[in-house]
Short mmCIF file of C-alpha atoms (C1' of nucleotides) in Angstrom, two decimals:
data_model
loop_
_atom_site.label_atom_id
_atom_site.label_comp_id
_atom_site.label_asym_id
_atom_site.label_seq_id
_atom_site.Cartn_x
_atom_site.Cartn_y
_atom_site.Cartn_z
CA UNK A 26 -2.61 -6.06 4.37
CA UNK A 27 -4.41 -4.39 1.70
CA UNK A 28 -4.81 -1.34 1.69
CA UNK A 29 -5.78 1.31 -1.33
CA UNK A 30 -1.96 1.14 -3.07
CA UNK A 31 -2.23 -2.88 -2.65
CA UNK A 32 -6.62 -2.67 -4.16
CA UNK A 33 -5.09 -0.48 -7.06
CA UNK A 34 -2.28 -2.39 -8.19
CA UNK A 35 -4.84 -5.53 -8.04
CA UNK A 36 -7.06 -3.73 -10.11
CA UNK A 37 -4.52 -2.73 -12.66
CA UNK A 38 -3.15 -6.01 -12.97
CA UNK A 39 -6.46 -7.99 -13.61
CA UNK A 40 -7.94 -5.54 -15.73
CA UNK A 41 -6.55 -6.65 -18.67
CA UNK A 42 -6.75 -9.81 -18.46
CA UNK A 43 -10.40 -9.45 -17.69
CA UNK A 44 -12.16 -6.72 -19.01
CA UNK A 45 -14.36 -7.58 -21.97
CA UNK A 46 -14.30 -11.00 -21.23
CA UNK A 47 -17.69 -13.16 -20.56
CA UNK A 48 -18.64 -14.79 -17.14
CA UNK A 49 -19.10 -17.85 -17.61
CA UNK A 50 -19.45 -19.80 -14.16
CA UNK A 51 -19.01 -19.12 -10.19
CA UNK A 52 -17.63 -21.55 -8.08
CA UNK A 53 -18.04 -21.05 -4.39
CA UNK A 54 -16.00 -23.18 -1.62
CA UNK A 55 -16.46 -21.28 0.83
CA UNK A 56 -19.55 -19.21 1.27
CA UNK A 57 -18.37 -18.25 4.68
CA UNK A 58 -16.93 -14.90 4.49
CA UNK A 59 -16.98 -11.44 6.39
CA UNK A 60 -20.57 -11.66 5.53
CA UNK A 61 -22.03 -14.62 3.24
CA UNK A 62 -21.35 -14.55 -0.49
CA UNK A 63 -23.94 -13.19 -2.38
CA UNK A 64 -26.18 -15.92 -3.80
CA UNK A 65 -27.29 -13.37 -6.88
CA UNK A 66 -23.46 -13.49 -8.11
CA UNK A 67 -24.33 -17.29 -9.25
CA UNK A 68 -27.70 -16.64 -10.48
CA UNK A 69 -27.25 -13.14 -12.52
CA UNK A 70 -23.41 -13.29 -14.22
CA UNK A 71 -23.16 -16.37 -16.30
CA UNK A 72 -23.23 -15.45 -19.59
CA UNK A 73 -22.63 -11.25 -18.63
CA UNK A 74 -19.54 -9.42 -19.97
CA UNK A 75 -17.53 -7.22 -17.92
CA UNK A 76 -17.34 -3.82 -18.67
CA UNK A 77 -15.43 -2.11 -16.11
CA UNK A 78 -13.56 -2.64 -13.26
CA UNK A 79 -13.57 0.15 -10.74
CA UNK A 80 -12.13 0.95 -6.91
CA UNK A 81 -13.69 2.97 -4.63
CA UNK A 82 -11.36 3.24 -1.33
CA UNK A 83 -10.45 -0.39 -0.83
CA UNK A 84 -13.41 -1.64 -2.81
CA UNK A 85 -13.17 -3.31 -6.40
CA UNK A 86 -16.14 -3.05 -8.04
CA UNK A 87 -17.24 -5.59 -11.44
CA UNK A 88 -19.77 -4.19 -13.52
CA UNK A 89 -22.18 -5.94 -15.88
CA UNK A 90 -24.85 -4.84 -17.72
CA UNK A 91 -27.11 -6.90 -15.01
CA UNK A 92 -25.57 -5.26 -12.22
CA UNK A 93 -22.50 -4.94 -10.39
CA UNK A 94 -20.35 -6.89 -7.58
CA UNK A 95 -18.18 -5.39 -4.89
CA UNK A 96 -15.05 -7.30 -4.03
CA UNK A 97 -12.88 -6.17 -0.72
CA UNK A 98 -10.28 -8.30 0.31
CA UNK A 99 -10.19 -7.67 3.89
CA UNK A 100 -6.66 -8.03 5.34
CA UNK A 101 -5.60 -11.43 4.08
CA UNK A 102 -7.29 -11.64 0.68
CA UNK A 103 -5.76 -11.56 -3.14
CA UNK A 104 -7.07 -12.44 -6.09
CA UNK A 105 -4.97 -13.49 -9.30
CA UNK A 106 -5.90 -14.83 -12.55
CA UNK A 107 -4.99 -18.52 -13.33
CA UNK A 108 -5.38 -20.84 -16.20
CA UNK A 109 -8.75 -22.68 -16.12
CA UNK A 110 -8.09 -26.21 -14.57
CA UNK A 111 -5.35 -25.26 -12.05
CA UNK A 112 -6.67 -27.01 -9.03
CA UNK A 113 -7.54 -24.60 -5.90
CA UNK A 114 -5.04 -25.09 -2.63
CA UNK A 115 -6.13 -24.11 0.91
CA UNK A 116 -8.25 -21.23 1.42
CA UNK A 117 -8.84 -20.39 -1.80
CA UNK A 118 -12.81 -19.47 -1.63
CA UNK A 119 -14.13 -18.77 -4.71
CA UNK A 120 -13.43 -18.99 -8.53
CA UNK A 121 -15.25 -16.54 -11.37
CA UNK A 122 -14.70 -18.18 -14.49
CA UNK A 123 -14.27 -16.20 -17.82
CA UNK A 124 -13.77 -18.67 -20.55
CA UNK A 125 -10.42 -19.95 -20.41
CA UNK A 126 -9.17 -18.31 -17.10
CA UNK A 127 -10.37 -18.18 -13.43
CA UNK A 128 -10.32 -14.84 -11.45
CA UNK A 129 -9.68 -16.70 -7.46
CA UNK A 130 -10.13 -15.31 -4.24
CA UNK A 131 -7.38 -16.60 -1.70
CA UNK A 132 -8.31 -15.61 1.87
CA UNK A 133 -7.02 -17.39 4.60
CA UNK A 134 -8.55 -15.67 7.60
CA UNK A 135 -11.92 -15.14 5.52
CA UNK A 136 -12.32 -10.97 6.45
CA UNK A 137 -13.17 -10.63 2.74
CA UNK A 138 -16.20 -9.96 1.11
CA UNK A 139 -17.93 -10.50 -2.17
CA UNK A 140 -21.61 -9.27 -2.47
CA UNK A 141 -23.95 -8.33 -5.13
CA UNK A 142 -24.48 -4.51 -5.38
CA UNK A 143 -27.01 -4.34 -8.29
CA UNK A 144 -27.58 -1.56 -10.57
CA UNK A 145 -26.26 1.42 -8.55
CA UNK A 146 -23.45 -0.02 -6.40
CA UNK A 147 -21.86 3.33 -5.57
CA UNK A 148 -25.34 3.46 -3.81
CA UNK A 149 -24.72 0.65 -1.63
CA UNK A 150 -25.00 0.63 1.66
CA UNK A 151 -21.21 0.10 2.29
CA UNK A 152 -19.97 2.17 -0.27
CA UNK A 153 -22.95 5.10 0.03
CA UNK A 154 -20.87 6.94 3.09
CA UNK A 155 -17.70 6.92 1.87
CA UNK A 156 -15.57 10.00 2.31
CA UNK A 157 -13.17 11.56 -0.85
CA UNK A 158 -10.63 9.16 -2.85
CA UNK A 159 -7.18 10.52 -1.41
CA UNK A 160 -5.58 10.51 -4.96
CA UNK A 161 -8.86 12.90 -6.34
CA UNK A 162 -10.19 16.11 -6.27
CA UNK A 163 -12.29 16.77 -3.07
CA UNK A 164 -9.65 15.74 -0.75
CA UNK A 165 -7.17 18.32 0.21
CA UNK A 166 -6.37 19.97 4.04
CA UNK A 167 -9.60 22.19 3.77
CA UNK A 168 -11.89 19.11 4.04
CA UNK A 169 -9.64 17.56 6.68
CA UNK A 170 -9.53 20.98 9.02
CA UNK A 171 -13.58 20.73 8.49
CA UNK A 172 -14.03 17.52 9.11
CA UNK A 173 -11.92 17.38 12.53
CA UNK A 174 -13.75 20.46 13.57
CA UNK A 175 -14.12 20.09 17.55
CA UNK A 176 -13.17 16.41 17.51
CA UNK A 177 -11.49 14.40 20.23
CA UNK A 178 -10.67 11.92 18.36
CA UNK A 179 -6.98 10.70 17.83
CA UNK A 180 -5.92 11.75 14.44
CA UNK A 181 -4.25 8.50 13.63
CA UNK A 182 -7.93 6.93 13.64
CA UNK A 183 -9.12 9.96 12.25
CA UNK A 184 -7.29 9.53 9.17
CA UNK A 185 -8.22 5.34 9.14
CA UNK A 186 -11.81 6.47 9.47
CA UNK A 187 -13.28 5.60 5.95
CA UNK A 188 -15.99 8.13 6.15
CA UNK A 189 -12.98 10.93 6.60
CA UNK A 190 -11.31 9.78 3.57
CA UNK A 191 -10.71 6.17 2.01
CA UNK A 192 -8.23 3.82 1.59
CA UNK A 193 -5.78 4.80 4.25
CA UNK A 194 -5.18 1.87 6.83
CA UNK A 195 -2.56 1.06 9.69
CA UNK A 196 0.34 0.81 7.50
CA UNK A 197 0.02 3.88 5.67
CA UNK A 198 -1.56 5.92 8.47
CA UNK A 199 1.69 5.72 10.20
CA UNK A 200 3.97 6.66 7.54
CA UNK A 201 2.07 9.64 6.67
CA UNK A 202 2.26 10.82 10.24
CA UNK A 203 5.64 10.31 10.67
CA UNK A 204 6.03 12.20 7.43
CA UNK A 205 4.38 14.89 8.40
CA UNK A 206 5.98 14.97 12.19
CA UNK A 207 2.81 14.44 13.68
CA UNK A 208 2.18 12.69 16.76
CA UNK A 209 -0.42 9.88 16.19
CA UNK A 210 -1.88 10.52 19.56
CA UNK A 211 -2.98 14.14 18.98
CA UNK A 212 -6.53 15.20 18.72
CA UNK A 213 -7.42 15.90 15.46
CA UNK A 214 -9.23 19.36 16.44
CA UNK A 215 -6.00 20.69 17.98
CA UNK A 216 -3.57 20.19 14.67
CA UNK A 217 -3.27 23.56 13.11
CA UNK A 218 -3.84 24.18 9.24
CA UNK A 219 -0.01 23.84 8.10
CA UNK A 220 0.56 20.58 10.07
CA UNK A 221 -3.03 19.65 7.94
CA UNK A 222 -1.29 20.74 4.76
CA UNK A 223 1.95 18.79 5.71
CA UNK A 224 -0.38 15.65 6.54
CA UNK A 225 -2.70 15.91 3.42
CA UNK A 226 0.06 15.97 1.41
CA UNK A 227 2.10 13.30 3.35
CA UNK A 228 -1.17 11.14 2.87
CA UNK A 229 -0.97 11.47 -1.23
CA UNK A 230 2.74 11.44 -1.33
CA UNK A 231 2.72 7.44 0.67
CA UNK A 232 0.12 6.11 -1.01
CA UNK A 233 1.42 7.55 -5.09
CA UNK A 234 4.58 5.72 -3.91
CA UNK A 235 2.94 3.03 -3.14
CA UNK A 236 1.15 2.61 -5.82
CA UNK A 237 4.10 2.66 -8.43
CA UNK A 238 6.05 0.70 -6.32
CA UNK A 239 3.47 -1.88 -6.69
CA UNK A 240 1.85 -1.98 -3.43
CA UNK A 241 3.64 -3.17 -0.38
CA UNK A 242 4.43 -7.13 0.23
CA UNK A 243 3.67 -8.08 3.78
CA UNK A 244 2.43 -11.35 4.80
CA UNK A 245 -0.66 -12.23 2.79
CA UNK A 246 -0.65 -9.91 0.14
CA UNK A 247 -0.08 -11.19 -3.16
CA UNK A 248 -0.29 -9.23 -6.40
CA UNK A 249 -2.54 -10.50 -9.50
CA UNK A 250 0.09 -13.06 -11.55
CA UNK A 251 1.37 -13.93 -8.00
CA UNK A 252 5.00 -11.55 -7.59
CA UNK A 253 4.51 -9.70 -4.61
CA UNK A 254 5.19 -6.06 -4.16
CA UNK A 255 8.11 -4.36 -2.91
CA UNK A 256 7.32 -0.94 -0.89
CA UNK A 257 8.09 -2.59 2.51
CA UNK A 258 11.34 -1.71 2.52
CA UNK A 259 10.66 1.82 2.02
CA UNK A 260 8.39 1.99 5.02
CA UNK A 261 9.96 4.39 7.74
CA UNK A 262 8.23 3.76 10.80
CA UNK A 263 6.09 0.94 10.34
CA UNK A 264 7.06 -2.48 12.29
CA UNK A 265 10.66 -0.91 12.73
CA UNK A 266 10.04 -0.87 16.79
CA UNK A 267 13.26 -0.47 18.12
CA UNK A 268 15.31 0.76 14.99
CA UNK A 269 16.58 3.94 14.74
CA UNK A 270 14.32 7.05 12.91
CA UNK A 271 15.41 7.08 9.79
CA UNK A 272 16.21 10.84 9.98
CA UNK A 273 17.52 11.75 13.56
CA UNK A 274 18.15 8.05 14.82
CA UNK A 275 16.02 8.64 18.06
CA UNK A 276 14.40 4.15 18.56
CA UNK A 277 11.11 3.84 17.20
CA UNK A 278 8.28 3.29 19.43
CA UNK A 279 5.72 1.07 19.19
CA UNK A 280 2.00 1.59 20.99
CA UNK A 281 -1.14 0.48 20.94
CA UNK A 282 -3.84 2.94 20.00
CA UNK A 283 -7.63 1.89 19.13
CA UNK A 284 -7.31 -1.54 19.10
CA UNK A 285 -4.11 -1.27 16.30
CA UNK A 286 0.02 -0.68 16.85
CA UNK A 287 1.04 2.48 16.47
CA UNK A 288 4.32 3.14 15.57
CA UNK A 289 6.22 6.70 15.99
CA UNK A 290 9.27 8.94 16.19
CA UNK A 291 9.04 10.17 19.96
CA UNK A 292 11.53 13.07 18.59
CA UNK A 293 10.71 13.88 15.01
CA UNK A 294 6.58 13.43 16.07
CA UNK A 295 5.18 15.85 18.13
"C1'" DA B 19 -23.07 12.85 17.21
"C1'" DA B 20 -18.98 11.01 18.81
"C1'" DA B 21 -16.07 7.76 20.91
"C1'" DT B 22 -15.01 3.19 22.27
"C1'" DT B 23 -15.23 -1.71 22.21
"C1'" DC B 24 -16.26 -6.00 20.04
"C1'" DT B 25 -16.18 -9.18 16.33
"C1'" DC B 26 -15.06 -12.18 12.51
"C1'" DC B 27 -10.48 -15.68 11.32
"C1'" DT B 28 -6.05 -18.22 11.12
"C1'" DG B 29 -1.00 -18.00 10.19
"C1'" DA B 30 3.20 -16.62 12.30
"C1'" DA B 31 6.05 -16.13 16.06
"C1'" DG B 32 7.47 -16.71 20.71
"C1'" DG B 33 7.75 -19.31 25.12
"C1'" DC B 34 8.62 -23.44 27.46
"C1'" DT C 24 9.77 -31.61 18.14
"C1'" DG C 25 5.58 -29.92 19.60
"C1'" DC C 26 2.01 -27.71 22.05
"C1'" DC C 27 0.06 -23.54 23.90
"C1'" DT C 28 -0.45 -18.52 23.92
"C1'" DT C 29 -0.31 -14.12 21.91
"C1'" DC C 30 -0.50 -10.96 18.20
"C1'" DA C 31 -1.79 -9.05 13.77
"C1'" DG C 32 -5.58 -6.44 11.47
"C1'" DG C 33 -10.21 -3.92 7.89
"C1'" DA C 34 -13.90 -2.01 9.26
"C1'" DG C 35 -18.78 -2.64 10.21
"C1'" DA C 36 -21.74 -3.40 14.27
"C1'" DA C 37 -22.81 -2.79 18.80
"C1'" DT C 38 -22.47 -0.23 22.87
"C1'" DT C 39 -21.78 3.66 25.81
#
DNA sequence: AAATTCTCCTGAAGGC
DNA sequence: TGCCTTCAGGAGAATT
């Protein structure tokens, strides 16, 4: 699924072929996403230039001198750049032309998004609340210990909560808590301020590997000119229910926790 | 304010 | 071989 490593290396890899390069047509399938596709897309790029392409958390963002578009990719999505004329397969939504290649959303259970975020789209209303880019100044185990003040709250979906900090989902969530040795079932207010300096740190640590290892390959996820990454087999805890911790050999246990698995080391997690 | 539950969707995997 | 059921999950929205 993607999560910020997986939005990154997608960014990286379509930047080049794209940036610079004129709109020239939209082609929408499949309206039908997380929430419809934005109708201004067709009616404001044509003819625009892109001038950056940006992330913020698991957000790409297209800028134009008109105004800007936010693509996430929900958990199945990918985009990659193809040839103009290569016919679309099954669940492959959308296409934004540029000249001589197509930029095409694949999304086969349709939790992605693409919507028009005009002039100001770090103002938009899903990007406006955001909390601190992991990988950036701002984010450290000071703003962690303030933010979990008093909370309840489990810190495995204290860490997932994008308003705490972006771009950290199941996946990575676990292996930064079993990095750090913390329990995923722990309140967030109760972890003292070295277990959130082991955690903050555990949290940049997974996702910079991540990121130059390409993003992780699981399922859906498909990387920009269509090679998938290869971090999964560096993952330590996650889907690895009933294999032994890779440092004390103790079985792996998988649990459900908000709705998501969890997966920990009963003896290196506490 | 904070916590919890619900929701969208479909491919993959497991059971029989 | 095939049909049915269950699970997976990003994250906003709704509810408590």
């Amino acid at each position: 699924m993607p999560e910020l490593p997986e939005v990154e290396t997608s960014r990286r890899g379509l930047e080049p072929h794209l940036l610079g390069r004129c709109i020239t047509g939209i082609e929408v399938r499949q309206p039908k996403l997380r929430w419809p596709v934005s109708l201004e897309l067709a009616e404001f790029l044509p003819g625009e230039r892109l001038d950056a392409l940006r992330r913020r958390g698991k957000y790409l963002i297209f800028d134009t001198r008109v105004g800007s578009f936010l693509i996430h990719l929900g958990m199945s999505g990918s985009l990659r750049v193809l040839p103009a004329g290569v016919l679309p397969e099954k669940h492959d939504h959308l296409d934004i032309a540029f000249g001589g290649v197509n930029l095409r959303l694949r999304d086969p259970r349709r939790f992605a998004a693409v919507l028009w975020a005009g002039s100001e789209p770090l103002k938009h209303s899903l990007l406006k609340s955001l909390g601190p880019e992991p990988l950036e100044p701002g984010f450290d185990a000071e703003w962690l210990i303030k933010k979990a003040k008093g909370r309840r709250l489990a810190i495995k979906p204290f860490i997932m909560d994008s308003k705490i900090l972006v771009g950290v989902g199941n996946i990575y969530a676990n292996e930064a808590l079993f990095r750090a040795g913390i329990h995923p079932e722990r309140a967030a207010g109760d972890l003292n301020k070295a277990e959130y300096g082991h955690l903050a740190q555990a949290i940049v640590e997974v996702l910079s590997k991540a990121i130059e290892a390409g993003g992780t390959s699981l399922r859906d996820f498909v990387r920009e000119d269509g090679r998938p990454g290869y971090f999964a087999q560096e993952l330590d805890v996650y889907g690895r229910t009933g294999l032994p911790c890779v440092r004390c050999g103790t079985l792996i246990e998988q649990r459900p926790q908000a709705q998501r698995s969890s997966y920990l080391c009963p003896r290196c997690q506490r």
